[in-house]
Short mmCIF file of C-alpha atoms and ligand atoms in Angstrom, two decimals:
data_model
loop_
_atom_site.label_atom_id
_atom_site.label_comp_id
_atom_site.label_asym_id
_atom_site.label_seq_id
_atom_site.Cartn_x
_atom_site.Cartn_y
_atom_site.Cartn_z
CA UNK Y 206 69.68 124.13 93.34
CA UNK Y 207 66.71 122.19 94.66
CA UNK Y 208 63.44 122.72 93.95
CA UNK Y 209 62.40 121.20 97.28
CA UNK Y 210 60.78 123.75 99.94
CA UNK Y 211 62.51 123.57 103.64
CA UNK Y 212 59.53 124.42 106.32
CA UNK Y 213 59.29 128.13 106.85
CA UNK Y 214 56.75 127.44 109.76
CA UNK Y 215 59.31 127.92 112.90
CA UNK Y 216 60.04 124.27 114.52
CA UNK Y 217 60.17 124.30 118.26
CA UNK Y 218 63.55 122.12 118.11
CA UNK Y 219 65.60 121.21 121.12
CA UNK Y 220 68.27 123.63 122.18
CA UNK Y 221 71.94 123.28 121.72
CA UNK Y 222 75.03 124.40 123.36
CA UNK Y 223 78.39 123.37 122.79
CA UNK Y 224 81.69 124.87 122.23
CA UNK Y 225 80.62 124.93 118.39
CA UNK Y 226 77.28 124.78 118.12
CA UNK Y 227 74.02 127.18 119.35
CA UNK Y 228 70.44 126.76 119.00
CA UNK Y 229 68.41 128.93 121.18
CA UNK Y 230 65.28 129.89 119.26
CA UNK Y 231 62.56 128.36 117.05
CA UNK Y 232 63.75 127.27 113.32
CA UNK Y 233 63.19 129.03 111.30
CA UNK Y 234 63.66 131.92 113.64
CA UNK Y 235 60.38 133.72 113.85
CA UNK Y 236 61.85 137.32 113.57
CA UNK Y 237 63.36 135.97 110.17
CA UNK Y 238 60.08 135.46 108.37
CA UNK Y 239 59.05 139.06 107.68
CA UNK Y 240 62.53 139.70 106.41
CA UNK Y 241 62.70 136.39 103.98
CA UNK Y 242 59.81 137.16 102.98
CA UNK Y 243 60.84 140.68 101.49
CA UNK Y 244 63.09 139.12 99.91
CA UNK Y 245 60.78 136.84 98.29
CA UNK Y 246 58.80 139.71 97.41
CA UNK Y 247 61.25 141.96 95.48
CA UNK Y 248 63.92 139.17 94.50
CA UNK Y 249 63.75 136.98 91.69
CA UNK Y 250 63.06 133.23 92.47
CA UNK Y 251 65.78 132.26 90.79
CA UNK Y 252 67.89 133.21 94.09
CA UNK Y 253 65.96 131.31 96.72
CA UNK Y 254 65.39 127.72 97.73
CA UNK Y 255 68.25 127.83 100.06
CA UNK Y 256 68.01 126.92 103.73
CA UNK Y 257 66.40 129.41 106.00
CA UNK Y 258 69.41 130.87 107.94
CA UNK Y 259 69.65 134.51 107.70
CA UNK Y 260 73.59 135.41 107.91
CA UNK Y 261 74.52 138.01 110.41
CA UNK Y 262 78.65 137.18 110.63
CA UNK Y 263 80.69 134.33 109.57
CA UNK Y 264 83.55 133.38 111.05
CA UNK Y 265 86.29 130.72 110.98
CA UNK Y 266 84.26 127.54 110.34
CA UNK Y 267 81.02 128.97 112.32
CA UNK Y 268 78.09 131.17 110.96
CA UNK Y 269 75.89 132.98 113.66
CA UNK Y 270 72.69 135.00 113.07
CA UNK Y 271 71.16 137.82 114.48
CA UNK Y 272 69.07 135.73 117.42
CA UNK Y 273 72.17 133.93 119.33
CA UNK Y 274 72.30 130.77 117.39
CA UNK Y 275 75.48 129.34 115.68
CA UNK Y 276 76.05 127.24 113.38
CA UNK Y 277 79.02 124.47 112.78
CA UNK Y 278 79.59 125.54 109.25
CA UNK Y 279 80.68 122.13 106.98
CA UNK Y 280 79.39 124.42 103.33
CA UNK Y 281 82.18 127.08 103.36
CA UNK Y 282 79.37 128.98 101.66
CA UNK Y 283 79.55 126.03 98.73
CA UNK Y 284 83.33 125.86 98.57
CA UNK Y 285 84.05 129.41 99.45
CA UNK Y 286 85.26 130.01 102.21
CA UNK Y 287 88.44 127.91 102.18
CA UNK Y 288 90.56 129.96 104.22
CA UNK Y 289 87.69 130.46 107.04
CA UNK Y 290 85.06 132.78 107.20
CA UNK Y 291 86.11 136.69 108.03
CA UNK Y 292 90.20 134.93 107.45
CA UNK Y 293 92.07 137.83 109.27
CA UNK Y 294 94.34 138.07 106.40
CA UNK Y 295 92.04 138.98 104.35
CA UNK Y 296 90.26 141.31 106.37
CA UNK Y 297 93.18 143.25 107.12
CA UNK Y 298 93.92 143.44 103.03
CA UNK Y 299 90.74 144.65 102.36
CA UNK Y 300 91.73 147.14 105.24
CA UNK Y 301 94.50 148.18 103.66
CA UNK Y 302 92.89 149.04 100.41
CA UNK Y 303 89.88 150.55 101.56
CA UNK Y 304 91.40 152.80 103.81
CA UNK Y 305 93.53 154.07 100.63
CA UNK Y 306 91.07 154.37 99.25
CA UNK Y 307 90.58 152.74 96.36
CA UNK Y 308 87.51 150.97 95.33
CA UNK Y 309 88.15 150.46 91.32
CA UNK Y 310 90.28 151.12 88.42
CA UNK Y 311 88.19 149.49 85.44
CA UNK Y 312 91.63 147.97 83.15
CA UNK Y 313 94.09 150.65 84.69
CA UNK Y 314 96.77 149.00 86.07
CA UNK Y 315 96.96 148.91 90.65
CA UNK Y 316 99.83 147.86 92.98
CA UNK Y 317 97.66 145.35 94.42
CA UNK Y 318 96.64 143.76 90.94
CA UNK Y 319 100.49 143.24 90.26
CA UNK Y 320 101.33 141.81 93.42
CA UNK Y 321 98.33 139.50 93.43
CA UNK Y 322 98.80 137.89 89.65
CA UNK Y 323 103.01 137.84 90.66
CA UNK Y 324 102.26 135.82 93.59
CA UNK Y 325 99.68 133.59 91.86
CA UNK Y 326 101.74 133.06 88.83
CA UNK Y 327 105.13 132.45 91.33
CA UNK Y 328 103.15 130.01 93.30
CA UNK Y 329 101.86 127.60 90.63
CA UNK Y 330 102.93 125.10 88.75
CA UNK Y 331 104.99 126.48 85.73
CA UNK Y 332 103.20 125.87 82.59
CA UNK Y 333 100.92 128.46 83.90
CA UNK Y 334 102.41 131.36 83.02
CA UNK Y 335 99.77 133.95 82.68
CA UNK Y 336 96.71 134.70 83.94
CA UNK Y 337 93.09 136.56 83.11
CA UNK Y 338 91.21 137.61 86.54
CA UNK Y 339 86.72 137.72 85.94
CA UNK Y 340 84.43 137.81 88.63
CA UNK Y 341 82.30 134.92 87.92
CA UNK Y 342 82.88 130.89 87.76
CA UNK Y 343 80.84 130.62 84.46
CA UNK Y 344 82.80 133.61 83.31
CA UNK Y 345 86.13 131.67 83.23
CA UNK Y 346 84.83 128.19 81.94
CA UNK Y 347 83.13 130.51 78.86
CA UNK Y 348 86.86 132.57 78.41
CA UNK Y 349 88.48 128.71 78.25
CA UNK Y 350 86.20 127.77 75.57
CA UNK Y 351 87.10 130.68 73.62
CA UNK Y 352 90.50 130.41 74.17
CA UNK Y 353 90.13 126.44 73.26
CA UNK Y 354 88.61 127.74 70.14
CA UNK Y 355 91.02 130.52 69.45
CA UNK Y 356 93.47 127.86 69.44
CA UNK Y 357 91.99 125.91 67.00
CA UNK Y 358 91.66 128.49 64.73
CA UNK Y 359 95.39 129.65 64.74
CA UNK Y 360 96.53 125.80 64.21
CA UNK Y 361 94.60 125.21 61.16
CA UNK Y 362 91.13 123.29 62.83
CA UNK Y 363 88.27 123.49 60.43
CA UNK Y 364 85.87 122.98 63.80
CA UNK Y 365 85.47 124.40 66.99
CA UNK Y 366 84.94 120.82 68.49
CA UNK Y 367 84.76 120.58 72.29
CA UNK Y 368 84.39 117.73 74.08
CA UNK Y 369 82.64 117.25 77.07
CA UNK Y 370 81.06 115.44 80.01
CA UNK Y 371 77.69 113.98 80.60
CA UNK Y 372 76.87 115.03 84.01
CA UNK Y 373 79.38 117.62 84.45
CA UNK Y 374 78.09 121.30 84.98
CA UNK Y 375 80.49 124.30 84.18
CA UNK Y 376 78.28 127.33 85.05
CA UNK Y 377 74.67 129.30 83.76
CA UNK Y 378 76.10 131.76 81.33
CA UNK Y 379 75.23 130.73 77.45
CA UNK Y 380 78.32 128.82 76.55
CA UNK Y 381 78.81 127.27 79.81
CA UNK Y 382 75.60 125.71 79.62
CA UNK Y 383 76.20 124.72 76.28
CA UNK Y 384 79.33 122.65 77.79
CA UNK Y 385 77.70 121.55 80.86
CA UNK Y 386 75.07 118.18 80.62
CA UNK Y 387 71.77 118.80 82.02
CA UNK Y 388 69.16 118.97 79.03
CA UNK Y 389 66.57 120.39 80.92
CA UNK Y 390 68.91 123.41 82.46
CA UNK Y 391 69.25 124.63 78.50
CA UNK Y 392 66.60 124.29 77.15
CA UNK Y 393 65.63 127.95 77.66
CA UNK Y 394 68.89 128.52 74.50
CA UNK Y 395 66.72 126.71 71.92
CA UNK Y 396 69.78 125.26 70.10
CA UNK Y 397 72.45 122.66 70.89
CA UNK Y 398 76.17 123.70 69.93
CA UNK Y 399 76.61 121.08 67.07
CA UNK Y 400 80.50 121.60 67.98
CA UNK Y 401 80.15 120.74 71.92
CA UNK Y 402 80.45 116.90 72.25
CA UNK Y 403 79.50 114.98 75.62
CA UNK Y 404 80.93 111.67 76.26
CA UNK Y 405 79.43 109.24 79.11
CA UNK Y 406 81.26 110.20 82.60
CA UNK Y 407 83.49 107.15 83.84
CA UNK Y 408 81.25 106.89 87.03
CA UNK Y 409 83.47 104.23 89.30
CA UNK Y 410 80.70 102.07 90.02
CA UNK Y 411 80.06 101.13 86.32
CA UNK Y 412 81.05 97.27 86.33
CA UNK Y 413 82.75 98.05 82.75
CA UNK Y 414 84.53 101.33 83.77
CA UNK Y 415 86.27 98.92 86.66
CA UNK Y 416 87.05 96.94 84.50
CA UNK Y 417 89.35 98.83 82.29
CA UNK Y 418 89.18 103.01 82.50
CA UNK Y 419 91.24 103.61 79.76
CA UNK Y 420 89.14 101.42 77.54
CA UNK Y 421 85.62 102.96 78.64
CA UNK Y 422 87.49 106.35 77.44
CA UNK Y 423 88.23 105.20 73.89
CA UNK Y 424 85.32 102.76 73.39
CA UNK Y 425 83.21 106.06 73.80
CA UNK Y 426 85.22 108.46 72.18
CA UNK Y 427 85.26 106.20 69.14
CA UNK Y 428 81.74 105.84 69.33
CA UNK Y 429 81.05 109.88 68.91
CA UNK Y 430 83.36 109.89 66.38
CA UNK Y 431 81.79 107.57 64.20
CA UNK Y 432 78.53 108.78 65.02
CA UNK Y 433 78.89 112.38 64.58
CA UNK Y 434 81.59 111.46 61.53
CA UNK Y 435 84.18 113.75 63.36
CA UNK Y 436 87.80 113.52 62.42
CA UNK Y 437 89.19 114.68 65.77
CA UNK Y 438 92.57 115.85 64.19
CA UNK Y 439 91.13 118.66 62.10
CA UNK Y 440 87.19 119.09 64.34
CA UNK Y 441 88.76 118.89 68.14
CA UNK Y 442 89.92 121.90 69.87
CA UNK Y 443 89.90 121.07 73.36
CA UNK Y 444 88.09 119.15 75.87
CA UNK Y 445 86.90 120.52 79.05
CA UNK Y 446 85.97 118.76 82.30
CA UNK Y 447 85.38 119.43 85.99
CA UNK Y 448 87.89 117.65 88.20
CA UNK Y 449 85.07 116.21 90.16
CA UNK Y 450 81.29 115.54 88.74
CA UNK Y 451 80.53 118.69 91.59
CA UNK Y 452 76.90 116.67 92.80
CA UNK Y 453 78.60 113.50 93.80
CA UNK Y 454 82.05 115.14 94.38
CA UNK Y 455 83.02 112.08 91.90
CA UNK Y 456 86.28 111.71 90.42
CA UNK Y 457 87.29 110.14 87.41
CA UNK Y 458 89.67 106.80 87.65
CA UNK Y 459 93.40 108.46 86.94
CA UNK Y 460 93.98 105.54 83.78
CA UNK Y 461 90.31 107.47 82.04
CA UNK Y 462 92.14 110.64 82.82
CA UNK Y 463 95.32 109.97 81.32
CA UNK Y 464 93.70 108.02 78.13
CA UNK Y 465 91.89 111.32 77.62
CA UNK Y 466 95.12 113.63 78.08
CA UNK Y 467 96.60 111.76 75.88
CA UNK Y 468 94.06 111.20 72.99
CA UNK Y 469 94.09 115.04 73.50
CA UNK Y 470 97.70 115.71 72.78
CA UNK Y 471 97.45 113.17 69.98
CA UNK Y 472 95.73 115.40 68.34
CA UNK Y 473 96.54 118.93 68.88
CA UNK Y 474 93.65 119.84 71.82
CA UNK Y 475 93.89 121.68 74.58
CA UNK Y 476 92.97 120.39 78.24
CA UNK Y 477 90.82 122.72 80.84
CA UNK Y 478 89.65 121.87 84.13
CA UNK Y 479 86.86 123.45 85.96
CA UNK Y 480 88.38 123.78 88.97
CA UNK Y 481 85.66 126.04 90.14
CA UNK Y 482 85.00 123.83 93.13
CA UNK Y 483 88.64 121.37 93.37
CA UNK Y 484 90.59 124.39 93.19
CA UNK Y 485 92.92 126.26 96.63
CA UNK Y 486 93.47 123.41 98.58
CA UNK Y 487 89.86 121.71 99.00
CA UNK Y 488 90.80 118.45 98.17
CA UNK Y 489 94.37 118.35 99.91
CA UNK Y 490 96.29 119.88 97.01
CA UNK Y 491 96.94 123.02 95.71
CA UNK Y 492 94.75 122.02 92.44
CA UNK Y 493 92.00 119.11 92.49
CA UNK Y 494 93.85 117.73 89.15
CA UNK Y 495 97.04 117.20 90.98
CA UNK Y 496 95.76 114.11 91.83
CA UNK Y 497 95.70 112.72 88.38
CA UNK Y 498 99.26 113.47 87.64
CA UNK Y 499 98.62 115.53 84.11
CA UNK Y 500 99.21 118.64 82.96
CA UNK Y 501 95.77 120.70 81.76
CA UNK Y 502 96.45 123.41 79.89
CA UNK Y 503 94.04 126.11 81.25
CA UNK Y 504 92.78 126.18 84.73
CA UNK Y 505 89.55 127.54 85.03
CA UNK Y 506 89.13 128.66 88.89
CA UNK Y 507 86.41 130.63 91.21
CA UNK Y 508 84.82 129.93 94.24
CA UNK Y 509 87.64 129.63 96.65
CA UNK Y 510 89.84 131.56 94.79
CA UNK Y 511 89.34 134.52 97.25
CA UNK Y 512 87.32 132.89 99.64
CA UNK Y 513 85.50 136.15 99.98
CA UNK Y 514 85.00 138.49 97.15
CA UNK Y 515 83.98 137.71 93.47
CA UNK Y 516 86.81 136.07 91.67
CA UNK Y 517 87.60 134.04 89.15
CA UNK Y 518 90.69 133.25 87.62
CA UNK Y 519 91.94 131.56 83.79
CA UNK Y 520 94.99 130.24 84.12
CA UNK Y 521 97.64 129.29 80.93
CA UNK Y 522 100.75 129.42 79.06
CA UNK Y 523 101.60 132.95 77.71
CA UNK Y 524 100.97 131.06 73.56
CA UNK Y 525 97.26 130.57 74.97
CA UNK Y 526 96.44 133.08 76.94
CA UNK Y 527 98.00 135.80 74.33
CA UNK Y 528 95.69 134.29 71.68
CA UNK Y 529 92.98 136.55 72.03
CA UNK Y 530 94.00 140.65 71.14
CA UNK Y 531 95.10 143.66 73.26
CA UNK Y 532 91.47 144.75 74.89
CA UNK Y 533 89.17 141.93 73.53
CA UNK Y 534 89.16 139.75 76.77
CA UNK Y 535 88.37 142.19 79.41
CA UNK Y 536 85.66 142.84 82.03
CA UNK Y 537 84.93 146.38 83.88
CA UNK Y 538 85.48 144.38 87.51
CA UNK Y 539 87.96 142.49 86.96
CA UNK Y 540 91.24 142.55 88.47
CA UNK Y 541 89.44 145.26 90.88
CA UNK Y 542 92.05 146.09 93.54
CA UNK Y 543 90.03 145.08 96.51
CA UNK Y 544 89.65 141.66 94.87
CA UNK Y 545 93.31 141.47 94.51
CA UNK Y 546 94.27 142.24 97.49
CA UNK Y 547 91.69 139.51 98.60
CA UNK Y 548 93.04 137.05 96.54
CA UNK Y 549 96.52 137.37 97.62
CA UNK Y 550 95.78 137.39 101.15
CA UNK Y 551 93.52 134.12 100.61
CA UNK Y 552 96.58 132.33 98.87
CA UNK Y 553 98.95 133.31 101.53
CA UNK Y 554 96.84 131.91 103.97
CA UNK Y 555 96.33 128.80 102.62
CA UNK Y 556 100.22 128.36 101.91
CA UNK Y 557 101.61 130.32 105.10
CA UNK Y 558 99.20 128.98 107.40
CA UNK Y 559 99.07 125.86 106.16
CA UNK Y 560 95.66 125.07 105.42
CA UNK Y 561 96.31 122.52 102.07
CA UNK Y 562 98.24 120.52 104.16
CA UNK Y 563 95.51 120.98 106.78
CA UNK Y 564 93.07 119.53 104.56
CA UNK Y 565 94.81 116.62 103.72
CA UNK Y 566 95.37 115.74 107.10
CA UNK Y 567 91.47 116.48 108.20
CA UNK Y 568 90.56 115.02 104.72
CA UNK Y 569 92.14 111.32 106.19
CA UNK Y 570 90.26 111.29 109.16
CA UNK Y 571 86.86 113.50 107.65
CA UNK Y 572 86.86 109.77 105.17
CA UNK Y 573 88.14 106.66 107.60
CA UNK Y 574 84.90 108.73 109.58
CA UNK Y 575 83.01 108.52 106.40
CA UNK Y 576 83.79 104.51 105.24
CA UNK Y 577 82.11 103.62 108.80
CA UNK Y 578 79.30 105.43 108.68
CA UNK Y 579 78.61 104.28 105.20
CA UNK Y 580 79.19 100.61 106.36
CA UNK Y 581 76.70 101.37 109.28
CA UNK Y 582 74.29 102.68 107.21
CA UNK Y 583 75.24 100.22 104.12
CA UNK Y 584 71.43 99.36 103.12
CA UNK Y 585 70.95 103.15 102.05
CA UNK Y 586 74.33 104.91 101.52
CA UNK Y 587 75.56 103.38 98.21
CA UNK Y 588 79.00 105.00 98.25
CA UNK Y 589 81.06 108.15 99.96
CA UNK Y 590 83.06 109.80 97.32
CA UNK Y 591 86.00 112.47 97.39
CA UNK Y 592 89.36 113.73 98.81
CA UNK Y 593 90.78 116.01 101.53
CA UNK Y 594 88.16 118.17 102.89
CA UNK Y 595 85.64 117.55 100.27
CA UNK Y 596 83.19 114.70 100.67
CA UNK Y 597 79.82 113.54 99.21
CA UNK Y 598 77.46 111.18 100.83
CA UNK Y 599 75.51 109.07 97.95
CA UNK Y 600 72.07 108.07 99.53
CA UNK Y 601 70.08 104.83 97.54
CA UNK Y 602 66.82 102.74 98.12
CA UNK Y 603 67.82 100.01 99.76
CA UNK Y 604 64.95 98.15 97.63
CA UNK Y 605 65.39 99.33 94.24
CA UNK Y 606 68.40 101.57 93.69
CA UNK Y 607 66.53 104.78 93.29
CA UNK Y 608 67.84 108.12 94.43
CA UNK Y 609 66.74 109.11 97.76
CA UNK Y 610 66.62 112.73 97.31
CA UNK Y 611 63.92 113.78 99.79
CA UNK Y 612 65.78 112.19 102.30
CA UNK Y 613 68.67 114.00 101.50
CA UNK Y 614 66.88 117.32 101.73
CA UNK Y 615 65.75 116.14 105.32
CA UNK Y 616 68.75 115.45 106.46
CA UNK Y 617 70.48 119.08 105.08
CA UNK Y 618 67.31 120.70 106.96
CA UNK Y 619 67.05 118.51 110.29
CA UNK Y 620 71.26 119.10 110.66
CA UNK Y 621 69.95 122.58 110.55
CA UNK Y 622 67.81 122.76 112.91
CA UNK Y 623 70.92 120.94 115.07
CA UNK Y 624 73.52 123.58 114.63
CA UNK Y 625 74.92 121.86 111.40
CA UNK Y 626 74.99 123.45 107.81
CA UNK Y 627 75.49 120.72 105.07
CA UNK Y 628 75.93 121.44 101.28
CA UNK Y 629 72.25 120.77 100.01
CA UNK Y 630 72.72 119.10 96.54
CA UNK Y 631 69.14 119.18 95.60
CA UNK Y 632 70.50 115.14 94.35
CA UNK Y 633 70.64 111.77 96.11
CA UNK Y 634 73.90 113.41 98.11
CA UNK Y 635 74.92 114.95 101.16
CA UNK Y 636 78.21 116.83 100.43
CA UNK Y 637 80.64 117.99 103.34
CA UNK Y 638 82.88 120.92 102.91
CA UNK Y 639 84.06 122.73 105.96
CA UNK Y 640 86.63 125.46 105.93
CA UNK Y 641 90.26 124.53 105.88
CA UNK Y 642 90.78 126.01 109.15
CA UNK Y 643 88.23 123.81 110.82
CA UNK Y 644 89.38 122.19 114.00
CA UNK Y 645 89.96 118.53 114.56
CA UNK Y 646 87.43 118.57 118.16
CA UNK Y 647 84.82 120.51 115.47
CA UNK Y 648 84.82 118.31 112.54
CA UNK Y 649 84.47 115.40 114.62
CA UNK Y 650 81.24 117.48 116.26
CA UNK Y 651 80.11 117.58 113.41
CA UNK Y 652 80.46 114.48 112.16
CA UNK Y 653 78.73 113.36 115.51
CA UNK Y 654 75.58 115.38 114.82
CA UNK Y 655 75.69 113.97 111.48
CA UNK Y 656 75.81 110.40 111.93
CA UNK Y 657 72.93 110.95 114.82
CA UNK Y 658 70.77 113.11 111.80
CA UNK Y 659 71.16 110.04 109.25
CA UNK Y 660 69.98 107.73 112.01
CA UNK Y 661 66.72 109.57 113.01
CA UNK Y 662 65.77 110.21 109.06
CA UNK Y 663 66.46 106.74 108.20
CA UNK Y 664 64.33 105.54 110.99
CA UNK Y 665 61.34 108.26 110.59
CA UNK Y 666 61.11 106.41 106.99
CA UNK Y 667 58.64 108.11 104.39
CA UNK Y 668 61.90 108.75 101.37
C1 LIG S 896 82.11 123.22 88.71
C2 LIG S 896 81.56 124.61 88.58
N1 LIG S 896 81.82 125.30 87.46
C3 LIG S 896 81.35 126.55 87.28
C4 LIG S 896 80.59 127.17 88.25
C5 LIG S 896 80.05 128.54 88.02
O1 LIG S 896 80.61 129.45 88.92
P1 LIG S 896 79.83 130.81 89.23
O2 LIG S 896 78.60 130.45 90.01
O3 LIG S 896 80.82 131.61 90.05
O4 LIG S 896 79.51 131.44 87.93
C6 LIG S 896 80.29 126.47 89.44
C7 LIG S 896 79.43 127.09 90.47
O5 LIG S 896 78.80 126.44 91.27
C8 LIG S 896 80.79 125.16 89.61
O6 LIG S 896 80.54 124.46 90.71
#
């Protein structure tokens, strides 16, 4: 998250009324202040830095607070909310449980955790055969780099090697952060994991990664192996990498991907995506890796894996996931019934209703949209990146190349203040992530407002 400040003095800004979109007050509200600033008061800072909307009910692909405005929702609360806010199915699942009740069972077994991990299991691809429910994202990328490591172990490795990406970012919990890039983010451990390897990310622009993928992949691979003297057949366990670099929403080119898949095979590693953010249908496919044709051996999901409630999801064949013992990979909420009965209902959806295929279709238009804007606006927007409903916006001087951050954080706050909430990077990007119910007539609302916001910062000047 950002470190930049959004105004808290309330902005007199024009009012706005349309089918999707309400603005009928001040921004930030002025009623709002006393309460955010509570907040800031007894919550750690940690939390805050976020735009200042106070939520009162989400629903569909619009968020409304308490004061009558509403706003055209393109975050899905940061890849949430895939089925749409307050999805009924859901709803009406939690309905069901609650009015059981039944709130918890710790590890004992519930109707609702059976039917959730049989559906799940039915309903992907078949080399995932089991699966290990958490609540948190950062939970399930640590649990794959045990399980990586487990691995290892039981097939003779004498290291726990990992590799890794630079730039990639796989949650805050200790060996997350040891996987993820970002220096600066862990610091705070003191140590580096001497096992945990990070080679250069394939970004598409690099002259020399268009040039030949596959050969970027090995050039750098053997270039960490002769550095670090690592014999990857007996001091590689796994690699792990999100399916998109999350900032940028960047993908890798499919030839890097399947160079690395099989350099991993070669030598007896397993594969695990982050899907955190790809994952249930945001990109057009079930899975974000689907679109690199492979095979990963864990799946490491969250995020919109309930689009509600906190879970996360490791998914494998029964050799990996069995690896660790009977009660040694357990948490107190996972597999919680409501949670369940969430998750189900937030697969269904997307499959029944068909929301994956929805985001495809959106995802088509959401990007021809996207390529003309950025060729309208071609002196500062260096390149749009991503698939199906999931799209970043990469802003760049026009003069010198540098990131233009600041007016990224204008343009999240200023779409605001225009009925329009943007995913707010804290980078030189502007991602876009509506729900996968969104309607054609809103998305192009939104991109309207958009386009108009990108305009009027570009213009004020001052990044
Ligand atoms: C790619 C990726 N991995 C891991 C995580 C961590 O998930 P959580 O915040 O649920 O721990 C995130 C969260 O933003 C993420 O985007």
């Amino acid at each position: 998250m950002a470190s930049y400040s959004f105004t808290h003095k309330p902005q007199a800004v024009p009012h706005v009324k349309t089918k999707f979109r309400r603005i009928v007050t001040p921004l930030p509200v002025p009623e709002s202040l006393p309460l955010l600033e509570r907040l800031y008061a007894i919550e750690s800072r940690s939390m805050h830095g976020q735009l200042p909307v106070i939520w009162d009910r989400a629903e569909g692909f619009q968020v409304f607070d308490a004061w009558g405005n509403c706003w055209l929702d393109f975050s899905s609360t940061i890849f949430v909310a895939n089925a749409g806010h307050g999805n009924h199915r859901i709803i009406e699942a939690l309905r069901r449980v609650m009015n059981k009740p039944l709130l918890h069972t710790y590890t004992y077994a519930s109707q609702e955790r059976l039917d959730f991990i049989d559906y799940l299991i039915q309903h992907t691809p078949p080399q995932y055969e089991k699966a290990f429910l958490l609540s948190a994202g950062t939970e399930a990328t640590e649990c794959a780099l045990k399980l990586m490591r487990l691995h290892g172990g039981k097939t003779g490795k004498r290291r726990g090697g990992i590799l890794c990406f630079e730039g990639n970012w796989h949650g805050r919990t200790l060996g997350a952060q040891m996987m993820s890039w970002n220096p600066m983010q862990k610091a705070w451990i003191g140590y580096l994991d001497p096992d945990i390897h990070h080679l250069p990310f394939p970004y598409p622009w690099r002259a020399e990664v268009q040039d030949d993928p596959a050969g970027y992949f090995h050039k750098n691979v053997k270039l960490l192996l002769d550095q670090k003297r690592i014999d990857p057949e007996q001091d590689l366990c796994g690699v792990m990498l999100e399916t998109f670099q999350g900032w940028g929403a960047v993908f890798y080119p499919n030839e890097f991907v399947h160079a690395l898949v099989k350099f991993a095979r070669d030598y007896g590693m397993l594969v695990a995506f982050d899907e955190m953010q790809a994952g249930f249908g945001r990109t057009g496919k079930l899975f974000g890796y689907m679109h690199y044709d492979v095979e990963p051996d864990i799946l490491c999901c969250g995020k919109g894996a309930s689009s509600s409630l906190p879970l996360a999801i490791v998914l494998g064949s029964q050799k990996v996931m069995d690896l660790p013992d009977s009660g040694s990979m357990s948490s107190t909420h996972s597999a919680n019934p409501m949670v369940c009965a969430a998750g189900k209902a937030n697969l269904e959806a997307l499959i029944k209703d068909g929301l994956i295929e929805n985001s495809d279709r959106l995802g088509r238009i959401l990007h021809d949209d996207l390529r003309r804007l950025a060729a309208e606006f071609s002196h500062h927007i260096s390149s749009v990146q991503g698939r199906g409903l999931l799209a970043a916006i990469l802003f760049n001087s026009p003069r010198d190349g540098r990131p233009l951050t600041t007016l990224c954080d204008r343009i999240a706050e200023r779409c605001m203040q225009r009925g329009l909430l943007v995913v707010h990077t804290g980078r030189e990007s502007i991602k876009i992530a509506p729900p996968l119910c969104i309607a054609l007539e809103a998305l192009h609302e939104g991109l309207t407002v958009l386009k108009q916001t990108i305009r009027d910062c570009i213009v004020e000047g001052g990044h």
